mmCIF file of N, CA and C in Angstrom:
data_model
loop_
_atom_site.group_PDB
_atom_site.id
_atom_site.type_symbol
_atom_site.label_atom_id
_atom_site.label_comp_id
_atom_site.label_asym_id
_atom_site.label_seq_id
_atom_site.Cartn_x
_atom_site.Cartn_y
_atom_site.Cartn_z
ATOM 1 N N UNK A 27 0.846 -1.182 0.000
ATOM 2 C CA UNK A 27 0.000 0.000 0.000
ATOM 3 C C UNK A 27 0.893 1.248 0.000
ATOM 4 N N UNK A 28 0.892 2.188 -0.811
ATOM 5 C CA UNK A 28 1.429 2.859 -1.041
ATOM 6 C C UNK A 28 0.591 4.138 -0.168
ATOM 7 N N UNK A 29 1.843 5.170 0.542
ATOM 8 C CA UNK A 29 1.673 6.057 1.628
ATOM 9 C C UNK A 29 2.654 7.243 1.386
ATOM 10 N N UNK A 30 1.736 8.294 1.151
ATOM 11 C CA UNK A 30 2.651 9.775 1.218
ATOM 12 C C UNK A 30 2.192 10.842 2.501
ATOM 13 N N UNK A 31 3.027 11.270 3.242
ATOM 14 C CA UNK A 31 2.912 11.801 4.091
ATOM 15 C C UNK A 31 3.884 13.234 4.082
ATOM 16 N N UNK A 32 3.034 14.312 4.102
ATOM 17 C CA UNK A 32 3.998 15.462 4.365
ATOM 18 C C UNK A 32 3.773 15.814 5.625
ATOM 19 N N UNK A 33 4.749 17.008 5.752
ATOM 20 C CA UNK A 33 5.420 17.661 7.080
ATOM 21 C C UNK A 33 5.829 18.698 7.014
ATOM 22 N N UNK A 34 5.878 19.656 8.067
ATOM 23 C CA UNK A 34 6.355 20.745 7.913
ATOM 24 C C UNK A 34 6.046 22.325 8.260
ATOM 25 N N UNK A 35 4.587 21.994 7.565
ATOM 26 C CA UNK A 35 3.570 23.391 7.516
ATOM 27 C C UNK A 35 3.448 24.063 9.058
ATOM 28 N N UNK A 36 3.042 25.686 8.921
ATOM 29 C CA UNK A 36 3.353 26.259 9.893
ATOM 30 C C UNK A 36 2.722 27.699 9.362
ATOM 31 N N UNK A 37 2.701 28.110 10.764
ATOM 32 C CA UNK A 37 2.308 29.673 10.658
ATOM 33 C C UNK A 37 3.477 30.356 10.972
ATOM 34 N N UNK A 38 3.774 31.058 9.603
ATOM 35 C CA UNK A 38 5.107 32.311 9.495
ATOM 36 C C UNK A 38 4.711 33.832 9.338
ATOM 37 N N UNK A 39 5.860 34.530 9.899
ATOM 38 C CA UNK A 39 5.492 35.703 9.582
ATOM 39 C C UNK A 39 5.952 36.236 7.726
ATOM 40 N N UNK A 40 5.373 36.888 6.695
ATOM 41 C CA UNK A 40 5.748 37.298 5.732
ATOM 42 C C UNK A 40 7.203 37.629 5.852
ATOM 43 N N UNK A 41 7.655 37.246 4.313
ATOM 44 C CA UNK A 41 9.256 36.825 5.010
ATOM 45 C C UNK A 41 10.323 35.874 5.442
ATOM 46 N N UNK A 42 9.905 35.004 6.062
ATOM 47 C CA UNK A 42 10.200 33.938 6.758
ATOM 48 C C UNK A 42 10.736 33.171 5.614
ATOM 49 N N UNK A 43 10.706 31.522 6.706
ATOM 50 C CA UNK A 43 11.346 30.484 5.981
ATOM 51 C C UNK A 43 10.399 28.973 5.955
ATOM 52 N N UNK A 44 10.362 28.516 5.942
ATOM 53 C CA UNK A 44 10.058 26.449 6.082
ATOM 54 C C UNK A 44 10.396 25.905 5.209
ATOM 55 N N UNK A 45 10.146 24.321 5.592
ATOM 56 C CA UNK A 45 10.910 23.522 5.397
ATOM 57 C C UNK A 45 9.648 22.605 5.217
ATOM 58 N N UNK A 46 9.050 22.539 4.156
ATOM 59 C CA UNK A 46 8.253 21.232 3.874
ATOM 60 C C UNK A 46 8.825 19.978 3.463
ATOM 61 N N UNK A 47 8.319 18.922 3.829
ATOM 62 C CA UNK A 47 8.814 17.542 4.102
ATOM 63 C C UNK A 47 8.221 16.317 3.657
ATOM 64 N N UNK A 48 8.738 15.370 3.112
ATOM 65 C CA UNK A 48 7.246 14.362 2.040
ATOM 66 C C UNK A 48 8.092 13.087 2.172
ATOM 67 N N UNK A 49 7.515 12.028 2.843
ATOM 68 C CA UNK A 49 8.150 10.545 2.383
ATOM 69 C C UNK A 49 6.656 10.089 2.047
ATOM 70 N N UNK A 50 7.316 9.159 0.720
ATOM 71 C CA UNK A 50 6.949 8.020 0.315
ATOM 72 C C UNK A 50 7.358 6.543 0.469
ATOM 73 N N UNK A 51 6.347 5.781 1.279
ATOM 74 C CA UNK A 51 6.315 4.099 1.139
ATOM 75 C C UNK A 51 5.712 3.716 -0.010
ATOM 76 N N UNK A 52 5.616 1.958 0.020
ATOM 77 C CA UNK A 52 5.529 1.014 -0.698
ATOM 78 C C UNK A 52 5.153 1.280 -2.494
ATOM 79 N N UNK A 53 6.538 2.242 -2.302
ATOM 80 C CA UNK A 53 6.572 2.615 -4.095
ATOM 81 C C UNK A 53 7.980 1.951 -4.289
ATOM 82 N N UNK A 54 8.853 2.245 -5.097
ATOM 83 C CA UNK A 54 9.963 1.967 -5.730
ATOM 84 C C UNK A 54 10.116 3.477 -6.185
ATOM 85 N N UNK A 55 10.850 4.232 -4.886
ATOM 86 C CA UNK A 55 10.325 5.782 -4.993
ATOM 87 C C UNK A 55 11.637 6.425 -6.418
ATOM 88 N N UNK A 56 12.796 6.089 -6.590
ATOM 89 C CA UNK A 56 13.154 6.515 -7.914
ATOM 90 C C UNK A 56 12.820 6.050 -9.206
ATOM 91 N N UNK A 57 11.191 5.624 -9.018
ATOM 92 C CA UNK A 57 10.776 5.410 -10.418
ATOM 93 C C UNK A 57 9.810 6.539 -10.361
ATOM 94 N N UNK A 58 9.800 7.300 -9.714
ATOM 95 C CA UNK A 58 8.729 8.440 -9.542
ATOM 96 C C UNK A 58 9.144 9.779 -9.415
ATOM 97 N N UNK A 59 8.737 10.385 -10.243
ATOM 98 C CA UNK A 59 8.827 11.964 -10.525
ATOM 99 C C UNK A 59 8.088 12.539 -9.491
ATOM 100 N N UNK A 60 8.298 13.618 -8.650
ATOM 101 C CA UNK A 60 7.425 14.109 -7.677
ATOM 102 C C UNK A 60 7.815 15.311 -8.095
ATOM 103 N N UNK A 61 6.355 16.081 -6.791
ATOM 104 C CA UNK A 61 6.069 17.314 -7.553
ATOM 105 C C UNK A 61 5.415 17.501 -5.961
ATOM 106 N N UNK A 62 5.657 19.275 -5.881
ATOM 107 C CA UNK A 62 3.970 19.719 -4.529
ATOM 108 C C UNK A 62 3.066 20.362 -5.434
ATOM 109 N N UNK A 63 2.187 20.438 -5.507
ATOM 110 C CA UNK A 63 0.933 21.149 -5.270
ATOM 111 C C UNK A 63 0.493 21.942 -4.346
ATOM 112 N N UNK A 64 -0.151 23.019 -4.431
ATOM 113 C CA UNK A 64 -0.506 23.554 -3.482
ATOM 114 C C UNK A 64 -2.342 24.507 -3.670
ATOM 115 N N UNK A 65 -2.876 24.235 -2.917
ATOM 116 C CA UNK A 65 -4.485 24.956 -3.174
ATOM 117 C C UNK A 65 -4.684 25.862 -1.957
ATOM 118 N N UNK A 66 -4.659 27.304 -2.297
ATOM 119 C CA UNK A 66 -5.753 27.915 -1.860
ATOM 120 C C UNK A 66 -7.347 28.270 -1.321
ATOM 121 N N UNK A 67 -7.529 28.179 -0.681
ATOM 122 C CA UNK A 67 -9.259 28.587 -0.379
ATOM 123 C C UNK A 67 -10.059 28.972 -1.580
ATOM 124 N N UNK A 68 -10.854 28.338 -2.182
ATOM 125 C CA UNK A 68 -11.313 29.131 -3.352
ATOM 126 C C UNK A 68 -10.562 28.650 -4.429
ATOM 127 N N UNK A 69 -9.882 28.310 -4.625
ATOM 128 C CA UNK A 69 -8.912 27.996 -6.000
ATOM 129 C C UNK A 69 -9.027 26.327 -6.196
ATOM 130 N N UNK A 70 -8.208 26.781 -7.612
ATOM 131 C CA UNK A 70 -7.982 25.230 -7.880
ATOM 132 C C UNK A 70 -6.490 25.075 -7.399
ATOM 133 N N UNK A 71 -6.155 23.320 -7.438
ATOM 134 C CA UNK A 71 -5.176 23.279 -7.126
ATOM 135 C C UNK A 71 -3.892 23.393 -8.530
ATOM 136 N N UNK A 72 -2.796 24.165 -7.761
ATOM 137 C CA UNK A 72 -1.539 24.225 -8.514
ATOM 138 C C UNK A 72 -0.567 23.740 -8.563
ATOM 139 N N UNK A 73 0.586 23.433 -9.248
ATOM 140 C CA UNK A 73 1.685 23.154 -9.322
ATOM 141 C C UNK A 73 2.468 23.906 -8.873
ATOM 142 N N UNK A 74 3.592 23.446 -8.041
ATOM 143 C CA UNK A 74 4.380 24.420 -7.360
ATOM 144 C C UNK A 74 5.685 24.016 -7.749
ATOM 145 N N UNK A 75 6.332 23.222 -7.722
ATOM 146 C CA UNK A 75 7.296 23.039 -8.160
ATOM 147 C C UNK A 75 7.052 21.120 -8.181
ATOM 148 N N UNK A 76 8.858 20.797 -9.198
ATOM 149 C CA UNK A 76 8.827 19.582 -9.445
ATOM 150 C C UNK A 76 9.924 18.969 -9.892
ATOM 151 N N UNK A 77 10.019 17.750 -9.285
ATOM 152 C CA UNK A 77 11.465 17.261 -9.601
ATOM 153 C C UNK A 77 11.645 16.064 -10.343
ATOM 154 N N UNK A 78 12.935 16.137 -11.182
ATOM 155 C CA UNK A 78 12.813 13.959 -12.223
ATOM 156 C C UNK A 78 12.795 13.121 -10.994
ATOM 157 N N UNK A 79 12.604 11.910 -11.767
ATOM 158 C CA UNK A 79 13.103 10.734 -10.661
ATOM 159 C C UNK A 79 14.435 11.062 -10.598
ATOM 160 N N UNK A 80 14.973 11.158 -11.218
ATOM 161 C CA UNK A 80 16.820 11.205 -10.983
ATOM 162 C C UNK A 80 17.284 12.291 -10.217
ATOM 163 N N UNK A 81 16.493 13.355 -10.099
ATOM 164 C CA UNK A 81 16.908 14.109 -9.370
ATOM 165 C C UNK A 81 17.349 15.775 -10.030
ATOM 166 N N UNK A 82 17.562 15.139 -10.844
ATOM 167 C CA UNK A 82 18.604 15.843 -11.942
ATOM 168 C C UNK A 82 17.842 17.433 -12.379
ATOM 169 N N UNK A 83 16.806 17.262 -13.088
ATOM 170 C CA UNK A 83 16.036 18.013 -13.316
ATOM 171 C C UNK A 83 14.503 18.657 -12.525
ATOM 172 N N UNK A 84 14.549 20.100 -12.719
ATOM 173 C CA UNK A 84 13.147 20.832 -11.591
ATOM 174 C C UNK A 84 12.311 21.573 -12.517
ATOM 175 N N UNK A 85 11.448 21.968 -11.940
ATOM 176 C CA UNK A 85 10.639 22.942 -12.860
ATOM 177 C C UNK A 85 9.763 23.194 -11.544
ATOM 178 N N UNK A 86 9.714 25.064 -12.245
ATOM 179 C CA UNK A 86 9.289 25.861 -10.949
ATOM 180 C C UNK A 86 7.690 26.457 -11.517
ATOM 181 N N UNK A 87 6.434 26.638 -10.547
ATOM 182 C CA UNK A 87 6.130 27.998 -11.065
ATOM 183 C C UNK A 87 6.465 29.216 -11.140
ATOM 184 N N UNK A 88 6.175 30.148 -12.058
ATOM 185 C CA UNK A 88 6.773 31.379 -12.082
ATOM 186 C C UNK A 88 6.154 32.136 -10.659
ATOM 187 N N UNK A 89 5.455 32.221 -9.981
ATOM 188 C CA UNK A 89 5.254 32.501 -8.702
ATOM 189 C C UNK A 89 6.217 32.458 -7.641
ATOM 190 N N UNK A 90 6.724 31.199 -8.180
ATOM 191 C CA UNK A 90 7.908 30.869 -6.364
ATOM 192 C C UNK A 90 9.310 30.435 -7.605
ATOM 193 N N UNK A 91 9.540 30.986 -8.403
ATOM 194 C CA UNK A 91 11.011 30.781 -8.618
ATOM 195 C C UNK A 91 12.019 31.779 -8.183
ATOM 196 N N UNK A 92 13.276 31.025 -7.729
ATOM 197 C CA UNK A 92 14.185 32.081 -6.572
ATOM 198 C C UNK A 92 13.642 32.019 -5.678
ATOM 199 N N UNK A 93 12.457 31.898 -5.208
ATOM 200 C CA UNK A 93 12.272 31.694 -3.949
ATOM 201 C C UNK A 93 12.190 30.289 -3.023
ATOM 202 N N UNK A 94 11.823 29.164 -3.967
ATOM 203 C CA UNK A 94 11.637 27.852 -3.306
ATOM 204 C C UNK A 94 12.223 27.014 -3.995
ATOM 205 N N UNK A 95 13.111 26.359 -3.248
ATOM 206 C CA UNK A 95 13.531 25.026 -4.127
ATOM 207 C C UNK A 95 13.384 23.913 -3.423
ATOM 208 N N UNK A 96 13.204 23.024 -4.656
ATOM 209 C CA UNK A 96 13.028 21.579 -4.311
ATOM 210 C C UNK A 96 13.920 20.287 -4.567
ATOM 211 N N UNK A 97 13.959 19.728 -4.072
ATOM 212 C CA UNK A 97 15.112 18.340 -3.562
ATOM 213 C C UNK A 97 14.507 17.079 -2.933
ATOM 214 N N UNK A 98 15.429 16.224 -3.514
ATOM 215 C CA UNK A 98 15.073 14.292 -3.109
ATOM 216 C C UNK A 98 15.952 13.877 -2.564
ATOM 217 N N UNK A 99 15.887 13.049 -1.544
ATOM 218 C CA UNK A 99 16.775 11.633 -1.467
ATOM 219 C C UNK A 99 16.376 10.370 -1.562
ATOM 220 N N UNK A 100 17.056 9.839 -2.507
ATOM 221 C CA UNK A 100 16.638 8.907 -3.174
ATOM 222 C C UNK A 100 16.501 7.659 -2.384
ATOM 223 N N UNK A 101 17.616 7.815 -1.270
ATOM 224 C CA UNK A 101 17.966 6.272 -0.426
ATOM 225 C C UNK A 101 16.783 6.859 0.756
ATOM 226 N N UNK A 102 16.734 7.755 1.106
ATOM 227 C CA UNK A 102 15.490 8.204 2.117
ATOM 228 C C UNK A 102 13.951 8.123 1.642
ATOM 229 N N UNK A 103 14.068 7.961 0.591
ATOM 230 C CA UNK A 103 12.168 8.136 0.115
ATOM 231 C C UNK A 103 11.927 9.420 0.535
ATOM 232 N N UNK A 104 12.588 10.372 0.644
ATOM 233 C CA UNK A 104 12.399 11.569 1.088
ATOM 234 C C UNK A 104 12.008 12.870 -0.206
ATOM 235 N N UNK A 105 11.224 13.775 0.132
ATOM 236 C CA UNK A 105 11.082 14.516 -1.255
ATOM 237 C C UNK A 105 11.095 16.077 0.158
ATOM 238 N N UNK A 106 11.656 17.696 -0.604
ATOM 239 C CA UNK A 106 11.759 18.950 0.381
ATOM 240 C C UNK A 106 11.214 19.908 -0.687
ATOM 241 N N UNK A 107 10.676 20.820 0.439
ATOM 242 C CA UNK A 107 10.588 22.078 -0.105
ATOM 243 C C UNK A 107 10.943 22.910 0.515
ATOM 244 N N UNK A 108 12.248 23.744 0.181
ATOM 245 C CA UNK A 108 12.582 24.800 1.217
ATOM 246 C C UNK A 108 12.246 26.204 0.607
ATOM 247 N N UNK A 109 11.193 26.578 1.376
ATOM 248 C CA UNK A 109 10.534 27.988 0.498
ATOM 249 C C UNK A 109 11.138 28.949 1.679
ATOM 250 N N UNK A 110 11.625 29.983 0.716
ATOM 251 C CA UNK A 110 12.163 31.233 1.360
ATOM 252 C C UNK A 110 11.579 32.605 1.310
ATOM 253 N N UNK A 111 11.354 33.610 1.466
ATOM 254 C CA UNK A 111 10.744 34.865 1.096
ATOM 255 C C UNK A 111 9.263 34.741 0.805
ATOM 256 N N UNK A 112 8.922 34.281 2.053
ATOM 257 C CA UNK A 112 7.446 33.329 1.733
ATOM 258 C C UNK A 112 6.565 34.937 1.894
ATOM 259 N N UNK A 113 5.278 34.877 0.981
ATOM 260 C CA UNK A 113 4.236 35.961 1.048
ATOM 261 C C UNK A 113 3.034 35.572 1.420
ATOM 262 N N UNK A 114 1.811 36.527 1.642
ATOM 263 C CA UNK A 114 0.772 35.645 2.297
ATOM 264 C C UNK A 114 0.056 35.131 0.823
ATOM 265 N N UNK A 115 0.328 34.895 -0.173
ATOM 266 C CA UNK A 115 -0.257 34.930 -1.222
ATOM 267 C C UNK A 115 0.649 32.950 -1.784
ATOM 268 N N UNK A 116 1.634 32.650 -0.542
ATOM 269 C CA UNK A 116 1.581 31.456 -0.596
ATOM 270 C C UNK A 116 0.913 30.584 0.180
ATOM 271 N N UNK A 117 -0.078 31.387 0.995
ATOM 272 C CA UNK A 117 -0.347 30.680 1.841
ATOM 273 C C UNK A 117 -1.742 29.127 1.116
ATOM 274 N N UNK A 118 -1.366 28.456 1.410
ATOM 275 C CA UNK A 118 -2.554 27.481 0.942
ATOM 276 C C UNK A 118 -1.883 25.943 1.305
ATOM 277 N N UNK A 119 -2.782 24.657 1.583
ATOM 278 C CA UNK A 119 -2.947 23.596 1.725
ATOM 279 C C UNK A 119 -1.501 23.014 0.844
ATOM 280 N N UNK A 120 -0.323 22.728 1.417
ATOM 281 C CA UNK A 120 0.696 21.867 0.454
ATOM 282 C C UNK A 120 0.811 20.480 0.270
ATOM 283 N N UNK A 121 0.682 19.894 -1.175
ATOM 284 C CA UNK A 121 0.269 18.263 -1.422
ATOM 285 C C UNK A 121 1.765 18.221 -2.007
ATOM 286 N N UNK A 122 2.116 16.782 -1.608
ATOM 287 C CA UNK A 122 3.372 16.594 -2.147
ATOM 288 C C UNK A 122 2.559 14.953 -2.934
ATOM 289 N N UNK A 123 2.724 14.911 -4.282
ATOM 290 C CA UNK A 123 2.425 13.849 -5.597
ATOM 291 C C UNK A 123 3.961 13.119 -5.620
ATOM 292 N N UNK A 124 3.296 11.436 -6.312
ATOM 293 C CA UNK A 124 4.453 11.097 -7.095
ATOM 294 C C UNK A 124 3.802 10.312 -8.600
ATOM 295 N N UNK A 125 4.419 10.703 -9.205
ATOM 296 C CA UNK A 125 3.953 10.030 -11.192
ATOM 297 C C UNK A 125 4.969 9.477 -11.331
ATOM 298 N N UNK A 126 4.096 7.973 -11.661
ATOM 299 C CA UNK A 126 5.543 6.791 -12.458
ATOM 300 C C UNK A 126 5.683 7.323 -13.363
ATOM 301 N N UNK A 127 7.407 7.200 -13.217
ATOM 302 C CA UNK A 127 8.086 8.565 -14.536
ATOM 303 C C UNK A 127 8.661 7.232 -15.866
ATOM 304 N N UNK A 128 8.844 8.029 -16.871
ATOM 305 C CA UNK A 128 9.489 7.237 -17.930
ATOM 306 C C UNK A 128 11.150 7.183 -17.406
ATOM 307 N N UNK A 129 11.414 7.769 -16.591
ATOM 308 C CA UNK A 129 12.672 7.755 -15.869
ATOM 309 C C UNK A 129 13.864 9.279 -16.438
ATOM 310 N N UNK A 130 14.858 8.834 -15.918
ATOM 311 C CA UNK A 130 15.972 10.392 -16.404
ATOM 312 C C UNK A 130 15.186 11.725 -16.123
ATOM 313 N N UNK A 131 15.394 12.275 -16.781
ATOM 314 C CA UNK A 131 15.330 13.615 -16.588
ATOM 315 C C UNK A 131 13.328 14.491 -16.868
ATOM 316 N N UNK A 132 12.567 13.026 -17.288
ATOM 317 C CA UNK A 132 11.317 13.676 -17.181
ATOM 318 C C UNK A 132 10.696 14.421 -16.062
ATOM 319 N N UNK A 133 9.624 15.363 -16.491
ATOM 320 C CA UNK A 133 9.336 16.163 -15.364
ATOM 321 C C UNK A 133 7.493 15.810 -16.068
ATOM 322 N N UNK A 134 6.989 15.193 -15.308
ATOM 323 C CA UNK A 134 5.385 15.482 -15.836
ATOM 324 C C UNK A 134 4.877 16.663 -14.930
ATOM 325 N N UNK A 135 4.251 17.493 -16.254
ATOM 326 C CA UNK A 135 3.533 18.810 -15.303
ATOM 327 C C UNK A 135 2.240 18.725 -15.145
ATOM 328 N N UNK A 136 1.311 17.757 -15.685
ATOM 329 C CA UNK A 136 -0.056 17.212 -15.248
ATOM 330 C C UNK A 136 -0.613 16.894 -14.085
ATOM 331 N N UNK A 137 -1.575 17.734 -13.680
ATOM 332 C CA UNK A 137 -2.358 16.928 -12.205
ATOM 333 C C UNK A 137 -2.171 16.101 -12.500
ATOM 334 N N UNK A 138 -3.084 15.795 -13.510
ATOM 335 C CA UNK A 138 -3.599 14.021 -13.759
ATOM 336 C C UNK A 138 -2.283 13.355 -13.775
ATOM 337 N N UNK A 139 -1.310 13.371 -14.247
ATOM 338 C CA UNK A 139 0.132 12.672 -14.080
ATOM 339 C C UNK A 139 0.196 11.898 -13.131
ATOM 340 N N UNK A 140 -0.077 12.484 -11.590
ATOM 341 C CA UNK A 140 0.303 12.302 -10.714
ATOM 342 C C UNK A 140 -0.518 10.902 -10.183
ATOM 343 N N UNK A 141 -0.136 9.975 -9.549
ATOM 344 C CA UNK A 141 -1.007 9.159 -9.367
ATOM 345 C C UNK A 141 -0.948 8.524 -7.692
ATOM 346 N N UNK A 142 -0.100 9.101 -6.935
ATOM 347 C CA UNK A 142 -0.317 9.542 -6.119
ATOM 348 C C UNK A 142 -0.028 10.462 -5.110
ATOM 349 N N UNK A 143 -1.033 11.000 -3.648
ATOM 350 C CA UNK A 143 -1.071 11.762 -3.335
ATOM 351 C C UNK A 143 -0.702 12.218 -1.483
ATOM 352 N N UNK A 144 -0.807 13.135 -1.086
ATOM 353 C CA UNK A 144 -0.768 12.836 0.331
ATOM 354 C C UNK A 144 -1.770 13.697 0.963
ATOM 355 N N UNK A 145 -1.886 13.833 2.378
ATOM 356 C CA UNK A 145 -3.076 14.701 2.493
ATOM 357 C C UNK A 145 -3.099 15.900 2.816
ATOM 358 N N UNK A 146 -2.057 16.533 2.684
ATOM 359 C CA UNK A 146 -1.220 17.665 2.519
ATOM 360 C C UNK A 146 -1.278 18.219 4.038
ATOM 361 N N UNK A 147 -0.391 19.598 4.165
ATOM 362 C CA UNK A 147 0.054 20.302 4.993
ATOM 363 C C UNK A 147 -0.138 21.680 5.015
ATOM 364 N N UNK A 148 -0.475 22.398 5.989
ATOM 365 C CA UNK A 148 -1.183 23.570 6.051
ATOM 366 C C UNK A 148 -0.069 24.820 6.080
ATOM 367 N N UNK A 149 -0.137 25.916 5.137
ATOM 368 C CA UNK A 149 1.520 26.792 5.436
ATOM 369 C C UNK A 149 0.484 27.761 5.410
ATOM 370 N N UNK A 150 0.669 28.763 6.106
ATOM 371 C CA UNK A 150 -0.029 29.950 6.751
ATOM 372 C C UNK A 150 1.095 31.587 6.392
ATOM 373 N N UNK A 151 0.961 32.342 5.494
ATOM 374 C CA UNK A 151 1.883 33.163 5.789
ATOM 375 C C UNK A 151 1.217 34.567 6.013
ATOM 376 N N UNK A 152 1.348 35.095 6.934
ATOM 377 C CA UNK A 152 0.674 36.384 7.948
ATOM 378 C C UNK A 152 1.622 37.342 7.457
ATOM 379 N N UNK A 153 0.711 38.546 7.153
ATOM 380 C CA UNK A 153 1.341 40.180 6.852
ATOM 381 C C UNK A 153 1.744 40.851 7.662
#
């Protein structure tokens, strides 16, 4: 049974820093491209950033580039988001996905890609 669990979320002041946090079980986690998501109140959900299985390759939204980057360890099942210069306009629900990748350097940018999910984490950023 396959299990994603994030970590992390928090109430910051505008400005600030965190450290979002995502393992995946009973996958064969470097066959999987991961990615967060993130939804707002009212919105649909977005893509926030995203990484290959290999590691190798990211892709940002234009919203949080320079400001957040993302990283794996491969022997940890571990997937990060370290967002920096956070605004309240990031504030929303963070899902960390994984999509069985064709492997190397793919990046799928599709919700639908993703096939699975976690039940995300709450990041709060106050003015």
């Amino acid at each position: 049974q396959v299990q994603v669990v994030e970590s992390g979320g928090s109430l910051v002041q505008e400005g600030g820093s965190l450290r979002l946090s995502c393992t995946a079980s009973g996958l064969t986690f470097d066959d999987f491209a991961m990615a967060w998501f993130r939804q707002a109140p009212g919105k649909e959900r977005e893509g926030v950033s995203y990484i290959s299985s290999n590691g190798r390759a990211t892709d940002y939204a234009d919203s949080v580039k320079g400001r957040f980057t993302v990283s794996r360890d491969n022997a940890k099942n571990m997937l990060y988001l370290q967002m920096n210069s956070l605004k309240p306009g990031d504030t929303a629900i963070y899902y960390c996905a994984a999509a069985r990748s064709a492997g190397g350097h793919y990046i799928p940018l599709r919700l639908a890609e993703y096939n699975y999910w976690g039940q995300g984490t709450q990041v709060t950023v106050s003015s």
